[in-house]
Coordinates of C-alpha atoms in Angstrom, one line a residue:
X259 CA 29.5 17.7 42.2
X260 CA 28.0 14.3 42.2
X261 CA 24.4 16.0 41.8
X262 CA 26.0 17.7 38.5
X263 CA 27.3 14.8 37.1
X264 CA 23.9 13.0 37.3
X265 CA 21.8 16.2 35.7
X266 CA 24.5 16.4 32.7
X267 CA 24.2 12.4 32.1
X268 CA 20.5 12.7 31.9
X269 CA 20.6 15.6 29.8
X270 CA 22.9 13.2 27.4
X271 CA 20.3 10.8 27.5
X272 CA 17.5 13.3 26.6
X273 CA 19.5 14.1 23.5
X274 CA 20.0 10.5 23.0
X275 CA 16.8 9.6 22.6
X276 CA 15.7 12.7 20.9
X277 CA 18.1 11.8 17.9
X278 CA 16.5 8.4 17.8
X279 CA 13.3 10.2 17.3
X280 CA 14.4 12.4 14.6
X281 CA 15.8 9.0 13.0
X282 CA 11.9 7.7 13.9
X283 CA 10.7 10.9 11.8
X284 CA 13.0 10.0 9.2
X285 CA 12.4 6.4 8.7
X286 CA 8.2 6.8 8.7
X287 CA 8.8 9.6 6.0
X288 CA 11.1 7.8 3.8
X289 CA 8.3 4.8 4.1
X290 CA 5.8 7.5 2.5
X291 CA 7.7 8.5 0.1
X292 CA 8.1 4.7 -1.2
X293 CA 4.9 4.0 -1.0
X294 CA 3.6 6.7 -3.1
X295 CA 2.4 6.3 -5.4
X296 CA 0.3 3.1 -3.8
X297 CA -0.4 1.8 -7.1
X298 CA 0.1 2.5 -10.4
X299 CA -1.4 0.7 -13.4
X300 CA 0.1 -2.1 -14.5
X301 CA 0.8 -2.2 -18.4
X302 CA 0.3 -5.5 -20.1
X303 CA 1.1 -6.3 -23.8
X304 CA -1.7 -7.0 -26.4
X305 CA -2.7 -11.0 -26.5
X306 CA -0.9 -13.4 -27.5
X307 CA -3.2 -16.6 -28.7
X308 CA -3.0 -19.8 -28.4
X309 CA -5.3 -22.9 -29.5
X310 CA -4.5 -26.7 -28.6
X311 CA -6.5 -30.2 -28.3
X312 CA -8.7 -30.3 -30.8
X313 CA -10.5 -33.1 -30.8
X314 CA -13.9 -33.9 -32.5
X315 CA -16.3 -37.1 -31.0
X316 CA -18.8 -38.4 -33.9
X317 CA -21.1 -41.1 -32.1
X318 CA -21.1 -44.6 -34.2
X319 CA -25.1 -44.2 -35.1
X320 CA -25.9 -46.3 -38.4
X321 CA -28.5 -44.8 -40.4
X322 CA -31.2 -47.3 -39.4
X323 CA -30.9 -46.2 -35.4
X324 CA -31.1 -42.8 -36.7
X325 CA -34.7 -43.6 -38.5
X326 CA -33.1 -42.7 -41.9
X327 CA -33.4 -45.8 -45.4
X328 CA -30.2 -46.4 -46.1
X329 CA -31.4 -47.4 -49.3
X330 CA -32.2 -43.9 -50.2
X331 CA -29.7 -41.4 -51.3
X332 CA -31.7 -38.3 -50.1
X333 CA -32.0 -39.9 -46.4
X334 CA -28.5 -40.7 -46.2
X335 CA -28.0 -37.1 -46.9
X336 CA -29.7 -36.1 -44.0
X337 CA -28.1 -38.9 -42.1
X338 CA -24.4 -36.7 -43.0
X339 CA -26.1 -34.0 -41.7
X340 CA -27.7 -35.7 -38.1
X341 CA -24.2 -37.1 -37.7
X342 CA -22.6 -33.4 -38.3
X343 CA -24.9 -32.3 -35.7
X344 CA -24.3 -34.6 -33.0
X345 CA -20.5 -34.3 -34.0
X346 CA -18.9 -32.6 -30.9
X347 CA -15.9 -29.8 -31.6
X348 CA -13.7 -29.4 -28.0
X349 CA -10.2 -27.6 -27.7
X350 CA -8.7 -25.4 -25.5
X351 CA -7.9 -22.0 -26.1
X352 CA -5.9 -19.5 -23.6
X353 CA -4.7 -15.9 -23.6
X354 CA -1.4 -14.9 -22.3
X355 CA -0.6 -11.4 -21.7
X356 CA 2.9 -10.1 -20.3
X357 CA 2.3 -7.2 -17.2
X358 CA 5.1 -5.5 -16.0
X359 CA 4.1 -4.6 -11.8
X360 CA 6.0 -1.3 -11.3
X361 CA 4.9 -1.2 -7.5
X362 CA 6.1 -1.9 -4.1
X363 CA 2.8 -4.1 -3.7
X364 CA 3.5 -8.0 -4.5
X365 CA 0.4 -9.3 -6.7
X366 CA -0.9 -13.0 -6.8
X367 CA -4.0 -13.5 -9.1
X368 CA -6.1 -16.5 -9.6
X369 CA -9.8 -17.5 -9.9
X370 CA -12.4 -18.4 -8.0
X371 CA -14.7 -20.8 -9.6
X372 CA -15.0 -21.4 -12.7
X373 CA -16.5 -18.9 -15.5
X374 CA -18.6 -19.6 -18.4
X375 CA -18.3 -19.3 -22.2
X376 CA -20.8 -18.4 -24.7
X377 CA -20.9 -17.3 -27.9
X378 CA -23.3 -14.7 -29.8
X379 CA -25.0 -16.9 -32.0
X380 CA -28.5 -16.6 -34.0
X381 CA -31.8 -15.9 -32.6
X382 CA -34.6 -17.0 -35.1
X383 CA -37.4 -15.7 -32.6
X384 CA -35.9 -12.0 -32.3
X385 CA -33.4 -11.8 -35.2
X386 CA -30.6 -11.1 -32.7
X387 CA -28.4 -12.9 -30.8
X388 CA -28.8 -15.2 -28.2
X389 CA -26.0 -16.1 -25.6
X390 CA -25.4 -19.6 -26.4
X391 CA -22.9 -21.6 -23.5
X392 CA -20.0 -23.4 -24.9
X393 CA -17.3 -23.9 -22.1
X394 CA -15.7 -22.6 -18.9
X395 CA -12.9 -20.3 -18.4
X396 CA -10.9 -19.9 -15.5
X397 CA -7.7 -17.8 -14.7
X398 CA -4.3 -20.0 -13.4
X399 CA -2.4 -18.6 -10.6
X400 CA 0.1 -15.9 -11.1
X401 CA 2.2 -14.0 -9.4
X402 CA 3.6 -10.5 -10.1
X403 CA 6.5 -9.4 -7.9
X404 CA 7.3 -6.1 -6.4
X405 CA 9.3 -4.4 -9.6
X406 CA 8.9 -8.1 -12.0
X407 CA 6.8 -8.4 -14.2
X408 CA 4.3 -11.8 -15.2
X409 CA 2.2 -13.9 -17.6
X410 CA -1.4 -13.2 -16.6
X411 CA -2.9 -16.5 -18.7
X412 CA -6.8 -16.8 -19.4
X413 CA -8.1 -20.1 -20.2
X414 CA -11.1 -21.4 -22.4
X415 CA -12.5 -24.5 -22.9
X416 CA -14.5 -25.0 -25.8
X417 CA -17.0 -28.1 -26.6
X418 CA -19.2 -27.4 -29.6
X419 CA -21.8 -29.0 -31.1
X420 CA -21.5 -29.8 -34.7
X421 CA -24.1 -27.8 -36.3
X422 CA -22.9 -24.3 -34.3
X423 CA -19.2 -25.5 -34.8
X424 CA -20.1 -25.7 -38.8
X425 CA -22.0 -22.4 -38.5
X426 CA -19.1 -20.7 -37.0
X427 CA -16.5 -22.0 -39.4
X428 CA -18.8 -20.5 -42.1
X429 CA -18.5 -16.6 -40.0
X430 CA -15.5 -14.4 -40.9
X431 CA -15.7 -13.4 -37.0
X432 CA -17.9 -15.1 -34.1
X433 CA -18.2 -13.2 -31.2
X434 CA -17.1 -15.1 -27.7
X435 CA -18.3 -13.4 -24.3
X436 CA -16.8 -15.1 -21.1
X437 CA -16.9 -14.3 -17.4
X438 CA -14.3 -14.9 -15.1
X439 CA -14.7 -15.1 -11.3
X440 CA -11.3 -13.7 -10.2
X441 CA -9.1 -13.1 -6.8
X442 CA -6.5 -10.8 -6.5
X443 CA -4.0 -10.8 -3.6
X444 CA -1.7 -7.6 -3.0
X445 CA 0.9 -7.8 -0.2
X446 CA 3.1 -5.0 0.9
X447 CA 5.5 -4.6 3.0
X448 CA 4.9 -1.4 6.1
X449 CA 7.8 -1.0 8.4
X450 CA 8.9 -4.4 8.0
X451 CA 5.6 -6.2 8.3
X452 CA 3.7 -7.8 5.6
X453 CA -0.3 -6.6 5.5
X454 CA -2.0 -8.6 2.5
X455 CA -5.8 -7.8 1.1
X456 CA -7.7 -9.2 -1.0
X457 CA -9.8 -8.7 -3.5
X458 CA -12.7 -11.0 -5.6
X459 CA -14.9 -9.8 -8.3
X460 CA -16.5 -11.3 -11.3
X461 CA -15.3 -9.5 -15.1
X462 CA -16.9 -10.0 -18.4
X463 CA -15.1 -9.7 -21.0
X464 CA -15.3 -10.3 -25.0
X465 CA -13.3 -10.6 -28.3
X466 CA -13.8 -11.7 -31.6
X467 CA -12.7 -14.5 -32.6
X468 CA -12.0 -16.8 -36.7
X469 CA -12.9 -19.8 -35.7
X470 CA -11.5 -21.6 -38.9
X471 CA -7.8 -19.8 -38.8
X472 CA -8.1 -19.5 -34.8
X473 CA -7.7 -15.8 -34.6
X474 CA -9.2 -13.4 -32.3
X475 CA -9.1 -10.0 -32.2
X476 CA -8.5 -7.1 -29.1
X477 CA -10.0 -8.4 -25.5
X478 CA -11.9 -6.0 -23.8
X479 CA -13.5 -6.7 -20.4
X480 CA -15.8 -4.7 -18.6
X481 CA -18.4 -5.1 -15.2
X482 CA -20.9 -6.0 -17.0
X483 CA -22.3 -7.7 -20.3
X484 CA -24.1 -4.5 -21.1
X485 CA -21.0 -2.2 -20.9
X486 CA -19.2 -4.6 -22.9
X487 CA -17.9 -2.9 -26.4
X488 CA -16.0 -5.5 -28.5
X489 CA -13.8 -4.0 -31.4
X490 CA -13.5 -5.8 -34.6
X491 CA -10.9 -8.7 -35.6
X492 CA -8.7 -6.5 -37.3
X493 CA -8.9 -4.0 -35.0
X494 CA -5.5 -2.4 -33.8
X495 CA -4.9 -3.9 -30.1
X496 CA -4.1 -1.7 -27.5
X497 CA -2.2 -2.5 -24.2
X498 CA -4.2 -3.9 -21.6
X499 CA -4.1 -2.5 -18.0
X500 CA -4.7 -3.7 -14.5
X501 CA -5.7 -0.7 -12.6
X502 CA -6.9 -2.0 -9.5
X503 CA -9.9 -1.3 -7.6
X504 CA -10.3 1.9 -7.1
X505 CA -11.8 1.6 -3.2
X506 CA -8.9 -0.8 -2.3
X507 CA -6.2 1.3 -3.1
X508 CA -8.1 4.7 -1.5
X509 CA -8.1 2.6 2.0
X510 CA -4.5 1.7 1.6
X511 CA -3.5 4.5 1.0
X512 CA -5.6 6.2 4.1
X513 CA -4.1 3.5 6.0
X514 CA -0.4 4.8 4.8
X515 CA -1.4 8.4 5.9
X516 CA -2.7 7.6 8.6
X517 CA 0.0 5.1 10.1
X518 CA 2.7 7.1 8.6
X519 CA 1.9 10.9 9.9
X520 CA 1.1 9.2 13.6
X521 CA 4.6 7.8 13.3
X522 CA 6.4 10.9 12.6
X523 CA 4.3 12.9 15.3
X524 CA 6.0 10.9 17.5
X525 CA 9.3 11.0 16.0
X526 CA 9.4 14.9 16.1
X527 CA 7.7 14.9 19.4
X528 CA 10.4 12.9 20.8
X529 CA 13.1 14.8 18.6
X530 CA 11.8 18.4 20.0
X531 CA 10.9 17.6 23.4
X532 CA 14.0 15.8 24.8
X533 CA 16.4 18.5 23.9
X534 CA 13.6 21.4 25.7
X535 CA 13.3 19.2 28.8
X536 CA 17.1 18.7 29.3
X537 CA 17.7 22.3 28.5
X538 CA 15.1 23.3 30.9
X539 CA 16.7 20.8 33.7
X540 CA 19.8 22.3 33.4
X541 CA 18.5 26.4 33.1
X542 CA 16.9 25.5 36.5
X543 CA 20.1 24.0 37.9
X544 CA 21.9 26.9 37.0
X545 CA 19.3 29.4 38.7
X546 CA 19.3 27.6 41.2
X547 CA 23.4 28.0 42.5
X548 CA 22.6 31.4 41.3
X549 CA 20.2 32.1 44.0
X550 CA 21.9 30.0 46.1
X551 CA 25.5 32.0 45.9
X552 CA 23.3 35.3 46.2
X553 CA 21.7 34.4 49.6
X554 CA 25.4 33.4 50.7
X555 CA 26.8 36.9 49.3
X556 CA 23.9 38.4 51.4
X557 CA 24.3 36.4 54.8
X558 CA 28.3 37.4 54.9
X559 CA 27.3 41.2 54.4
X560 CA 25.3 41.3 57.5
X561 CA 27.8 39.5 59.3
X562 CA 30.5 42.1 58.4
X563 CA 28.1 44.9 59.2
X564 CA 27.4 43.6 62.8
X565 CA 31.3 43.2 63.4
X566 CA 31.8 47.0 62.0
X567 CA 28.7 48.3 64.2
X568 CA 30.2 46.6 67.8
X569 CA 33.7 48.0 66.8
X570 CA 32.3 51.7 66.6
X571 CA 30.4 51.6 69.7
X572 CA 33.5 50.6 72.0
X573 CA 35.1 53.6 69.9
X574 CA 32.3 55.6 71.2
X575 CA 32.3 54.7 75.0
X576 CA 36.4 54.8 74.9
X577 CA 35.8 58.2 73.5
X578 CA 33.0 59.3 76.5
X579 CA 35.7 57.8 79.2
X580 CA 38.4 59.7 77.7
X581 CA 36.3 63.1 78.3
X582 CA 35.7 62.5 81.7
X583 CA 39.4 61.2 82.6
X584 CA 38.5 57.6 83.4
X585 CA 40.0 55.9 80.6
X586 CA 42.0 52.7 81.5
X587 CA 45.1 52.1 79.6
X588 CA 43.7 49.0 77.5
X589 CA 40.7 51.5 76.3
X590 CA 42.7 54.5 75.7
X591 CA 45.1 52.5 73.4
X592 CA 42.0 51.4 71.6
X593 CA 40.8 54.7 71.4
X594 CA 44.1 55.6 69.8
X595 CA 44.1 52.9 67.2
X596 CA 40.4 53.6 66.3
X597 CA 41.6 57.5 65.8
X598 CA 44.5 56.4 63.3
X599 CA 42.5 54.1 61.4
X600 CA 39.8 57.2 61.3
X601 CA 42.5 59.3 59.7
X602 CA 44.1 56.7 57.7

């Protein structure tokens, strides 16, 4: 009885366990399913612009430090014109751009080290363009939470000589190129643990821009300079997108496969192979008493059988003593009883 009490109670705990890894199977499944997608692109609205602290510095050069007769009207002309030169244009000017992060990946961005600014301006050697450095850009840290949304910012700074300062004023566009040296943080959350990677990379990107009404047109960015197509002013802007890169998310999501389907394999091992070990442990239990009661069955058979042989051979040698007219009275009574019980 006591053995049979144990075997039941460990074939409750089988099952016990086997339901927690069904609930294993369950959980690791449902953490796939939120997690897939990985990532999807994040949508950000078209730029909104902003231009602050202008400032211009003239140095304090009289015309006589300069080499120019103030006495003469055509060299204080070209006095203006030296002090317009040396005349230097700074403000800042930044971006912002609303992305909405419709992931289960928390995003921090940021920068690096600073990036440069140029702008396209004339090249009398060639006849085209030279990249001509006017300031540094960098991006400010921002975060994008899991389901949130942000203000990815991009900041300029601009310090301009006079003479390319009066040459852009003059341009109904005047086309700015910028690199920024950027670092993008993603954290998730995998069975209650945080896993964070990162990612750096340097972007080139380009607009248009009115210098004298500070207006720019669409940003695009690209890998490189050379890939770079910049639409026009006017040009209708388009919602920007942060897709990520494309190797980062391919190993996260290998990693989620991978971590994921190992987890349910256990799970359903554990689920299926509790409930088949405590139903085999108690199938051999039973076969067991059955064999057991069948070797009894068989040992009380031969028993009976030995009793029944014994009890016909004294019939027998009452029956002999009878014949020859030696049989005592205990014998011949028993010879009697064996003969009614023959009959009966």
């Amino acid at each position: 009885m006591a053995s049979q009490v144990t075997l039941y109670a460990c074939a409750g705990l089988m099952l016990l366990i086997a339901c927690g890894g069904f609930a294993l199977f369950g959980v690791a499944f449902a953490e796939r399913n939120r997690l897939d997608p990985f990532w999807e692109v994040m949508v950000c609205t078209t730029n909104d612009v902003y231009v602050s602290d202008r400032t211009q510095k003239t140095p304090s050069y009289t015309p006589e430090q300069l080499g120019f007769d103030s006495s003469d009207a055509t060299d204080m002309s070209n006095y203006a014109l030296a002090l317009q030169a040396m005349t230097i244009s700074s403000f800042h000017g930044w971006t912002s751009k609303l992305c909405v992060n419709p992931n289960q990946v928390n995003v921090d961005t940021g920068t690096t080290v600073n990036g440069s600014v140029w702008v396209e301006y004339p090249d009398t050697t060639t006849g085209g363009y030279q990249l001509l450095p006017v300031g540094e850009s960098w991006i400010p840290a921002t975060n994008f939470p899991i389901g949130g949304s942000g203000a990815a910012l991009t900041w300029n700074t601009f310090s301009i000589n006079g003479s390319v300062a009066y040459w852009a004023t003059l341009q109904p566009s005047v086309t700015v190129i910028s690199t920024l040296h950027y670092k993008t943080t993603s954290t998730v959350t995998f069975f209650g643990s945080e896993i964070s990677s990162v990612s750096e990379g340097i972007s080139w990107c380009g607009y248009k821009a009115n210098f004298l009404t500070s207006t720019m047109g669409p940003t695009t960015c690209e890998d490189t300079y050379e890939e770079l197509v910049i639409p026009e002013i006017d040009a209708e802007g388009e919602p920007d997108k942060m897709e990520g890169t494309k190797k980062d998310i391919e190993n996260s999501e290998k990693l989620r496969d991978l971590v994921c389907g190992l987890i349910m394999a256990v799970g359903l091992l554990i689920g299926l192979g509790c409930p088949s070990c405590a139903a085999l442990m108690i199938w051999r239990s039973l076969r067991s008493k059955r064999a057991q009661r069948l070797t009894d069955s068989k040992s009380g058979d031969t028993l009976d059988g030995s009793n029944e042989t014994d009890a016909n051979r004294d019939l027998e040698d009452a029956a002999t003593a009878k014949q020859a007219g030696t049989v005592p009275q205990p014998e011949k009574k028993m010879l009697e009883e064996g003969s009614e019980r023959s009959a009966n």
